[in-house]
mmCIF file of C-alpha atoms in Angstrom:
data_model
loop_
_atom_site.group_PDB
_atom_site.id
_atom_site.type_symbol
_atom_site.label_atom_id
_atom_site.label_comp_id
_atom_site.label_asym_id
_atom_site.label_seq_id
_atom_site.Cartn_x
_atom_site.Cartn_y
_atom_site.Cartn_z
ATOM 1 C CA MET A 179 112.392 48.527 191.060
ATOM 2 C CA PRO A 180 115.510 46.315 191.057
ATOM 3 C CA LEU A 181 118.673 47.488 189.339
ATOM 4 C CA VAL A 182 118.618 47.141 185.553
ATOM 5 C CA SER A 183 121.705 46.741 183.380
ATOM 6 C CA THR A 184 123.706 49.638 181.937
ATOM 7 C CA ALA A 185 123.667 47.858 178.578
ATOM 8 C CA GLU A 186 119.857 47.948 178.594
ATOM 9 C CA LEU A 187 119.672 51.681 179.339
ATOM 10 C CA VAL A 188 122.370 52.641 176.839
ATOM 11 C CA SER A 189 120.890 50.465 174.101
ATOM 12 C CA ALA A 190 117.402 51.892 174.651
ATOM 13 C CA ALA A 191 118.677 55.484 174.590
ATOM 14 C CA ARG A 192 120.672 54.870 171.434
ATOM 15 C CA ALA A 193 117.688 53.295 169.690
ATOM 16 C CA ALA A 194 115.462 56.212 170.717
ATOM 17 C CA GLY A 195 117.953 58.847 169.577
ATOM 18 C CA HIS A 196 118.521 60.479 172.951
ATOM 19 C CA GLY A 197 121.103 60.275 175.693
ATOM 20 C CA VAL A 198 121.231 58.557 179.058
ATOM 21 C CA ALA A 199 122.900 60.390 181.920
ATOM 22 C CA ALA A 200 125.296 58.651 184.312
ATOM 23 C CA PHE A 201 125.905 60.303 187.697
ATOM 24 C CA ASN A 202 128.870 59.716 189.972
ATOM 25 C CA ILE A 203 127.902 59.066 193.582
ATOM 26 C CA ILE A 204 130.078 59.255 196.689
ATOM 27 C CA THR A 205 127.606 59.037 199.571
ATOM 28 C CA LEU A 206 124.155 57.605 200.246
ATOM 29 C CA GLU A 207 122.758 61.131 199.850
ATOM 30 C CA HIS A 208 124.157 61.276 196.316
ATOM 31 C CA ALA A 209 122.419 58.007 195.422
ATOM 32 C CA GLU A 210 119.134 59.175 196.970
ATOM 33 C CA ALA A 211 119.379 62.475 195.079
ATOM 34 C CA VAL A 212 119.978 60.740 191.743
ATOM 35 C CA ALA A 213 116.926 58.553 192.312
ATOM 36 C CA ALA A 214 114.790 61.550 193.316
ATOM 37 C CA GLY A 215 115.976 63.568 190.305
ATOM 38 C CA ALA A 216 115.319 60.665 187.962
ATOM 39 C CA GLU A 217 111.796 60.357 189.340
ATOM 40 C CA GLN A 218 111.243 64.103 188.928
ATOM 41 C CA ALA A 219 112.294 63.878 185.288
ATOM 42 C CA GLY A 220 110.561 60.558 184.675
ATOM 43 C CA ALA A 221 113.759 59.181 183.162
ATOM 44 C CA PRO A 222 116.141 56.288 183.819
ATOM 45 C CA ALA A 223 119.657 57.007 185.004
ATOM 46 C CA ILE A 224 122.958 55.311 185.765
ATOM 47 C CA LEU A 225 124.530 55.402 189.228
ATOM 48 C CA GLN A 226 128.321 55.465 188.919
ATOM 49 C CA VAL A 227 130.891 54.632 191.580
ATOM 50 C CA SER A 228 134.426 55.635 190.641
ATOM 51 C CA GLU A 229 137.638 54.009 191.749
ATOM 52 C CA ASN A 230 138.371 57.266 193.558
ATOM 53 C CA ALA A 231 135.089 56.928 195.490
ATOM 54 C CA VAL A 232 136.046 53.365 196.476
ATOM 55 C CA ARG A 233 139.401 54.711 197.657
ATOM 56 C CA PHE A 234 137.551 57.350 199.725
ATOM 57 C CA HIS A 235 135.616 54.503 201.389
ATOM 58 C CA GLU A 236 138.892 52.860 202.395
ATOM 59 C CA GLY A 237 138.740 50.375 199.522
ATOM 60 C CA ARG A 238 135.288 49.058 200.488
ATOM 61 C CA LEU A 239 133.171 48.635 197.357
ATOM 62 C CA GLY A 240 130.284 46.677 198.867
ATOM 63 C CA PRO A 241 128.604 49.158 201.257
ATOM 64 C CA LEU A 242 128.052 51.975 198.736
ATOM 65 C CA ALA A 243 127.052 49.505 196.021
ATOM 66 C CA ALA A 244 124.556 47.844 198.395
ATOM 67 C CA ALA A 245 123.156 51.239 199.335
ATOM 68 C CA ALA A 246 122.762 52.190 195.686
ATOM 69 C CA ALA A 247 120.973 48.927 194.944
ATOM 70 C CA ALA A 248 118.622 49.526 197.895
ATOM 71 C CA VAL A 249 117.887 53.042 196.648
ATOM 72 C CA ALA A 250 117.194 51.654 193.158
ATOM 73 C CA ALA A 251 114.762 49.092 194.599
ATOM 74 C CA ASP A 252 112.608 51.937 195.968
ATOM 75 C CA CYS A 253 112.866 54.075 192.828
ATOM 76 C CA ARG A 254 109.948 54.324 190.382
ATOM 77 C CA VAL A 255 112.229 54.613 187.324
ATOM 78 C CA PRO A 256 115.004 52.248 186.196
ATOM 79 C CA LEU A 257 118.495 52.730 187.601
ATOM 80 C CA ALA A 258 121.698 50.906 186.672
ATOM 81 C CA LEU A 259 124.973 50.568 188.585
ATOM 82 C CA HIS A 260 128.311 51.248 186.854
ATOM 83 C CA LEU A 261 131.907 51.143 188.139
ATOM 84 C CA ASP A 262 133.702 54.164 186.731
ATOM 85 C CA HIS A 263 137.333 54.830 185.770
ATOM 86 C CA VAL A 264 138.742 51.544 187.016
ATOM 87 C CA THR A 265 142.487 51.184 186.595
ATOM 88 C CA SER A 266 142.843 48.286 189.041
ATOM 89 C CA VAL A 267 142.179 44.838 187.583
ATOM 90 C CA ALA A 268 141.556 43.544 191.118
ATOM 91 C CA LEU A 269 138.802 46.102 191.596
ATOM 92 C CA LEU A 270 137.295 45.288 188.194
ATOM 93 C CA HIS A 271 137.102 41.642 189.229
ATOM 94 C CA ARG A 272 135.092 42.592 192.352
ATOM 95 C CA ALA A 273 132.423 44.396 190.336
ATOM 96 C CA PRO A 274 129.986 41.601 189.403
ATOM 97 C CA ALA A 275 129.702 40.242 192.939
ATOM 98 C CA ALA A 276 128.957 43.777 194.213
ATOM 99 C CA GLY A 277 126.014 44.134 191.829
ATOM 100 C CA PHE A 278 127.587 46.139 189.011
ATOM 101 C CA SER A 279 126.429 45.337 185.483
ATOM 102 C CA SER A 280 129.151 47.415 183.800
ATOM 103 C CA ALA A 281 132.514 49.064 184.287
ATOM 104 C CA MET A 282 134.656 51.663 182.581
ATOM 105 C CA PHE A 283 138.149 50.135 182.404
ATOM 106 C CA ASP A 284 140.592 53.003 182.025
ATOM 107 C CA ALA A 285 143.992 52.119 180.552
ATOM 108 C CA SER A 286 144.160 55.374 178.595
ATOM 109 C CA ALA A 287 147.277 56.575 180.488
ATOM 110 C CA ARG A 288 149.245 53.601 179.149
ATOM 111 C CA SER A 289 150.945 53.301 175.783
ATOM 112 C CA ASP A 290 148.715 52.542 172.801
ATOM 113 C CA GLU A 291 149.837 48.918 172.717
ATOM 114 C CA GLU A 292 149.336 48.432 176.452
ATOM 115 C CA ASN A 293 145.934 50.138 176.351
ATOM 116 C CA VAL A 294 144.754 47.764 173.645
ATOM 117 C CA ALA A 295 146.120 44.648 175.358
ATOM 118 C CA ALA A 296 144.813 45.530 178.828
ATOM 119 C CA THR A 297 141.432 46.631 177.544
ATOM 120 C CA ALA A 298 140.985 43.525 175.405
ATOM 121 C CA GLU A 299 141.729 41.361 178.442
ATOM 122 C CA ALA A 300 139.247 43.352 180.549
ATOM 123 C CA VAL A 301 136.609 42.855 177.845
ATOM 124 C CA ARG A 302 137.347 39.136 177.646
ATOM 125 C CA TRP A 303 137.015 38.782 181.419
ATOM 126 C CA GLY A 304 133.932 40.964 181.463
ATOM 127 C CA ARG A 305 132.181 38.809 178.848
ATOM 128 C CA GLU A 306 132.824 35.748 180.966
ATOM 129 C CA HIS A 307 131.311 37.403 183.987
ATOM 130 C CA GLY A 308 128.408 39.341 182.443
ATOM 131 C CA LEU A 309 130.086 42.746 182.660
ATOM 132 C CA TRP A 310 129.542 45.389 179.943
ATOM 133 C CA ILE A 311 132.836 47.230 179.395
ATOM 134 C CA GLU A 312 133.456 50.890 178.466
ATOM 135 C CA ALA A 313 136.947 52.141 177.646
ATOM 136 C CA GLU A 314 138.588 55.461 176.756
ATOM 137 C CA LEU A 315 140.664 56.530 173.785
ATOM 138 C CA GLY A 316 142.228 59.987 173.653
ATOM 139 C CA ARG A 317 142.846 62.113 176.735
ATOM 140 C CA VAL A 318 139.961 63.632 178.630
ATOM 141 C CA GLY A 319 141.889 65.834 181.070
ATOM 142 C CA GLY A 320 141.192 66.779 184.671
ATOM 143 C CA LYS A 321 141.360 63.322 186.250
ATOM 144 C CA ASP A 322 142.258 63.235 189.927
ATOM 145 C CA GLY A 323 146.024 63.328 190.416
ATOM 146 C CA GLU A 324 146.781 64.238 186.827
ATOM 147 C CA PRO A 325 147.958 67.633 185.538
ATOM 148 C CA PRO A 326 145.407 69.602 183.484
ATOM 149 C CA VAL A 327 145.257 68.764 179.799
ATOM 150 C CA ASP A 328 144.294 71.428 177.269
ATOM 151 C CA ALA A 329 141.499 69.935 175.207
ATOM 152 C CA HIS A 330 142.875 71.740 172.155
ATOM 153 C CA THR A 331 146.401 70.272 172.380
ATOM 154 C CA PRO A 332 147.319 68.305 169.239
ATOM 155 C CA GLY A 333 146.995 64.563 169.791
ATOM 156 C CA VAL A 334 144.635 64.895 172.758
ATOM 157 C CA ARG A 335 141.375 64.446 170.870
ATOM 158 C CA THR A 336 140.247 61.035 169.668
ATOM 159 C CA ASP A 337 141.068 60.187 166.059
ATOM 160 C CA PRO A 338 138.167 58.387 164.288
ATOM 161 C CA ASP A 339 140.404 55.907 162.446
ATOM 162 C CA GLU A 340 142.241 55.063 165.650
ATOM 163 C CA ALA A 341 138.930 54.729 167.471
ATOM 164 C CA ALA A 342 137.651 52.260 164.852
ATOM 165 C CA ALA A 343 140.840 50.206 165.110
ATOM 166 C CA PHE A 344 140.795 50.281 168.918
ATOM 167 C CA THR A 345 137.173 49.180 169.060
ATOM 168 C CA ALA A 346 137.800 46.311 166.655
ATOM 169 C CA ALA A 347 140.925 45.174 168.493
ATOM 170 C CA THR A 348 139.429 45.277 171.990
ATOM 171 C CA GLY A 349 135.761 44.445 171.461
ATOM 172 C CA VAL A 350 134.619 47.143 173.897
ATOM 173 C CA ASP A 351 130.898 47.724 174.376
ATOM 174 C CA ALA A 352 131.201 51.538 174.516
ATOM 175 C CA LEU A 353 133.914 54.116 173.931
ATOM 176 C CA ALA A 354 134.617 57.305 175.845
ATOM 177 C CA VAL A 355 136.147 59.853 173.495
ATOM 178 C CA ALA A 356 138.002 63.163 173.847
ATOM 179 C CA VAL A 357 136.104 65.825 171.948
ATOM 180 C CA GLY A 358 136.726 69.000 173.988
ATOM 181 C CA SER A 359 135.403 68.316 177.501
ATOM 182 C CA SER A 360 137.461 67.890 180.659
ATOM 183 C CA HIS A 361 136.893 66.297 184.047
ATOM 184 C CA ALA A 362 136.405 68.335 187.229
ATOM 185 C CA MET A 363 135.271 71.546 185.566
ATOM 186 C CA THR A 364 133.264 73.766 187.918
ATOM 187 C CA GLU A 365 132.221 76.214 185.205
ATOM 188 C CA ARG A 366 130.245 75.182 182.145
ATOM 189 C CA THR A 367 132.433 76.702 179.455
ATOM 190 C CA ALA A 368 133.643 73.729 177.390
ATOM 191 C CA ALA A 369 133.137 73.900 173.615
ATOM 192 C CA LEU A 370 132.801 70.505 171.956
ATOM 193 C CA ASP A 371 133.976 69.480 168.486
ATOM 194 C CA HIS A 372 130.628 68.404 167.036
ATOM 195 C CA GLU A 373 132.030 67.617 163.612
ATOM 196 C CA LEU A 374 134.473 65.219 165.284
ATOM 197 C CA ILE A 375 131.625 63.617 167.249
ATOM 198 C CA ALA A 376 129.773 62.982 163.996
ATOM 199 C CA ARG A 377 132.884 61.469 162.398
ATOM 200 C CA LEU A 378 133.417 59.232 165.426
ATOM 201 C CA ARG A 379 129.815 58.088 165.303
ATOM 202 C CA ARG A 380 130.285 57.067 161.645
ATOM 203 C CA ALA A 381 133.594 55.310 162.386
ATOM 204 C CA VAL A 382 132.740 53.492 165.612
ATOM 205 C CA PRO A 383 129.967 50.875 165.845
ATOM 206 C CA VAL A 384 129.540 51.064 169.618
ATOM 207 C CA PRO A 385 127.861 53.827 171.719
ATOM 208 C CA LEU A 386 129.967 56.933 172.382
ATOM 209 C CA VAL A 387 130.446 58.300 175.901
ATOM 210 C CA LEU A 388 131.047 61.930 176.907
ATOM 211 C CA HIS A 389 133.118 62.340 180.063
ATOM 212 C CA GLY A 390 133.457 65.662 181.850
ATOM 213 C CA SER A 391 129.917 66.770 181.014
ATOM 214 C CA SER A 392 129.681 68.948 184.145
ATOM 215 C CA GLY A 393 131.686 71.612 182.306
ATOM 216 C CA VAL A 394 129.617 71.483 179.124
ATOM 217 C CA PRO A 395 126.745 73.961 178.557
ATOM 218 C CA ASP A 396 123.247 72.596 178.009
ATOM 219 C CA GLU A 397 123.085 73.445 174.321
ATOM 220 C CA GLU A 398 126.476 71.847 173.690
ATOM 221 C CA ILE A 399 125.250 68.645 175.344
ATOM 222 C CA ARG A 400 122.088 68.682 173.235
ATOM 223 C CA ARG A 401 124.116 69.077 170.082
ATOM 224 C CA ALA A 402 126.525 66.348 171.191
ATOM 225 C CA VAL A 403 123.634 63.901 171.699
ATOM 226 C CA ALA A 404 122.211 64.854 168.315
ATOM 227 C CA ALA A 405 125.639 64.261 166.746
ATOM 228 C CA GLY A 406 126.023 60.791 168.273
ATOM 229 C CA MET A 407 126.894 60.854 171.988
ATOM 230 C CA VAL A 408 124.795 58.411 174.042
ATOM 231 C CA LYS A 409 126.115 58.059 177.611
ATOM 232 C CA ILE A 410 126.648 61.424 179.281
ATOM 233 C CA ASN A 411 128.750 61.320 182.462
ATOM 234 C CA VAL A 412 128.168 63.908 185.200
ATOM 235 C CA GLY A 413 130.037 64.134 188.509
ATOM 236 C CA THR A 414 131.449 67.520 189.470
ATOM 237 C CA ALA A 415 128.155 69.343 188.875
ATOM 238 C CA LEU A 416 126.541 67.230 191.581
ATOM 239 C CA ASN A 417 129.295 68.027 194.057
ATOM 240 C CA THR A 418 129.155 71.721 193.203
ATOM 241 C CA ALA A 419 125.427 71.802 193.990
ATOM 242 C CA TYR A 420 125.883 69.667 197.116
ATOM 243 C CA THR A 421 128.697 71.785 198.566
ATOM 244 C CA ALA A 422 127.044 75.117 197.731
ATOM 245 C CA ALA A 423 123.898 74.041 199.562
ATOM 246 C CA VAL A 424 125.868 72.968 202.645
ATOM 247 C CA ARG A 425 127.884 76.215 202.667
ATOM 248 C CA THR A 426 124.727 78.308 202.368
ATOM 249 C CA TYR A 427 122.909 76.461 205.128
ATOM 250 C CA LEU A 428 125.796 76.563 207.563
ATOM 251 C CA GLY A 429 126.428 80.199 206.737
ATOM 252 C CA ASP A 430 122.808 80.961 207.651
ATOM 253 C CA HIS A 431 122.776 78.605 210.652
ATOM 254 C CA PRO A 432 126.294 78.661 212.139
ATOM 255 C CA THR A 433 125.335 76.911 215.388
ATOM 256 C CA VAL A 434 123.766 73.823 213.742
ATOM 257 C CA VAL A 435 125.589 70.551 214.395
ATOM 258 C CA ASP A 436 122.999 68.014 213.240
ATOM 259 C CA PRO A 437 124.141 66.928 209.742
ATOM 260 C CA ARG A 438 120.573 66.098 208.719
ATOM 261 C CA ARG A 439 119.803 69.800 208.734
ATOM 262 C CA TYR A 440 122.346 70.642 206.037
ATOM 263 C CA LEU A 441 122.381 67.331 204.166
ATOM 264 C CA ARG A 442 118.689 67.646 203.308
ATOM 265 C CA PRO A 443 119.120 70.866 201.251
ATOM 266 C CA ALA A 444 122.283 69.403 199.770
ATOM 267 C CA ARG A 445 120.410 66.305 198.652
ATOM 268 C CA GLU A 446 117.590 68.422 197.224
ATOM 269 C CA ALA A 447 120.053 70.602 195.311
ATOM 270 C CA VAL A 448 121.651 67.520 193.772
ATOM 271 C CA SER A 449 118.283 66.060 192.799
ATOM 272 C CA ARG A 450 117.402 69.266 190.945
ATOM 273 C CA THR A 451 120.725 69.121 189.106
ATOM 274 C CA VAL A 452 120.099 65.490 188.156
ATOM 275 C CA ALA A 453 116.640 66.276 186.796
ATOM 276 C CA ASP A 454 118.013 69.195 184.771
ATOM 277 C CA PHE A 455 120.678 67.045 183.114
ATOM 278 C CA LEU A 456 118.169 64.295 182.334
ATOM 279 C CA ARG A 457 115.997 66.838 180.558
ATOM 280 C CA VAL A 458 118.988 68.158 178.616
ATOM 281 C CA VAL A 459 119.964 64.715 177.302
ATOM 282 C CA GLY A 460 116.390 64.204 176.106
ATOM 283 C CA ALA A 461 115.582 61.269 178.381
ATOM 284 C CA ALA A 462 112.832 62.972 180.414
ATOM 285 C CA ARG A 463 109.198 62.227 179.688
#
């Protein structure tokens, strides 16, 4: 079926009391695996393309977005397309024409005043161009090119009062919050602050987003969704499954040079990971 909007999937998940998983894709095989995993689970999903992925593709946004849209058109469950962790205003402005219905505009590394001003302008522009805007408040560590951030460091986690003020000042459609997870974790050992999630849900009128979910154990994710998280972002877990499958295949077949031979098990490993996360967030039928 054709791409649906991120706003539609997030709103439906929030109304139903479960989560919706958003998966970062880098290659066509990632997109195909997300679609296959979503079909296995019988659940909708969000395809995410990060600014880093665009940089990997030499700044070309269109080809991967077009491939994702084509994959979605052949998928039996709804898929949406989201531009993730955008710091470049120029890239944000390219999103609607490339088929994206939403974007996460990330000014969290700036000062509080600059974050509010830049995010409010992104929201204003997004409304004019039909783009649903997510932002971040607090510091979810582990982003590419940044030093690690201890999730327990004072001032790192999102303050509910500040989140309420930020949401009111910017008009964002969703808010990514720092509650104990971190990007790029390859082991699922993160412990979330569920009491903080509940306080944020009470303070903030828009859906909450959990970044760095690859490092969060299943039961922690389930509790986070029950406490108020809606959009659950997953990236590193897909790449971990993908790379492990490639390593295993090439280790067993060292003379193989046809990439189709090792990309097939990689794609299958990612699809299983996708289906597992969709079941954990409660979206599977």
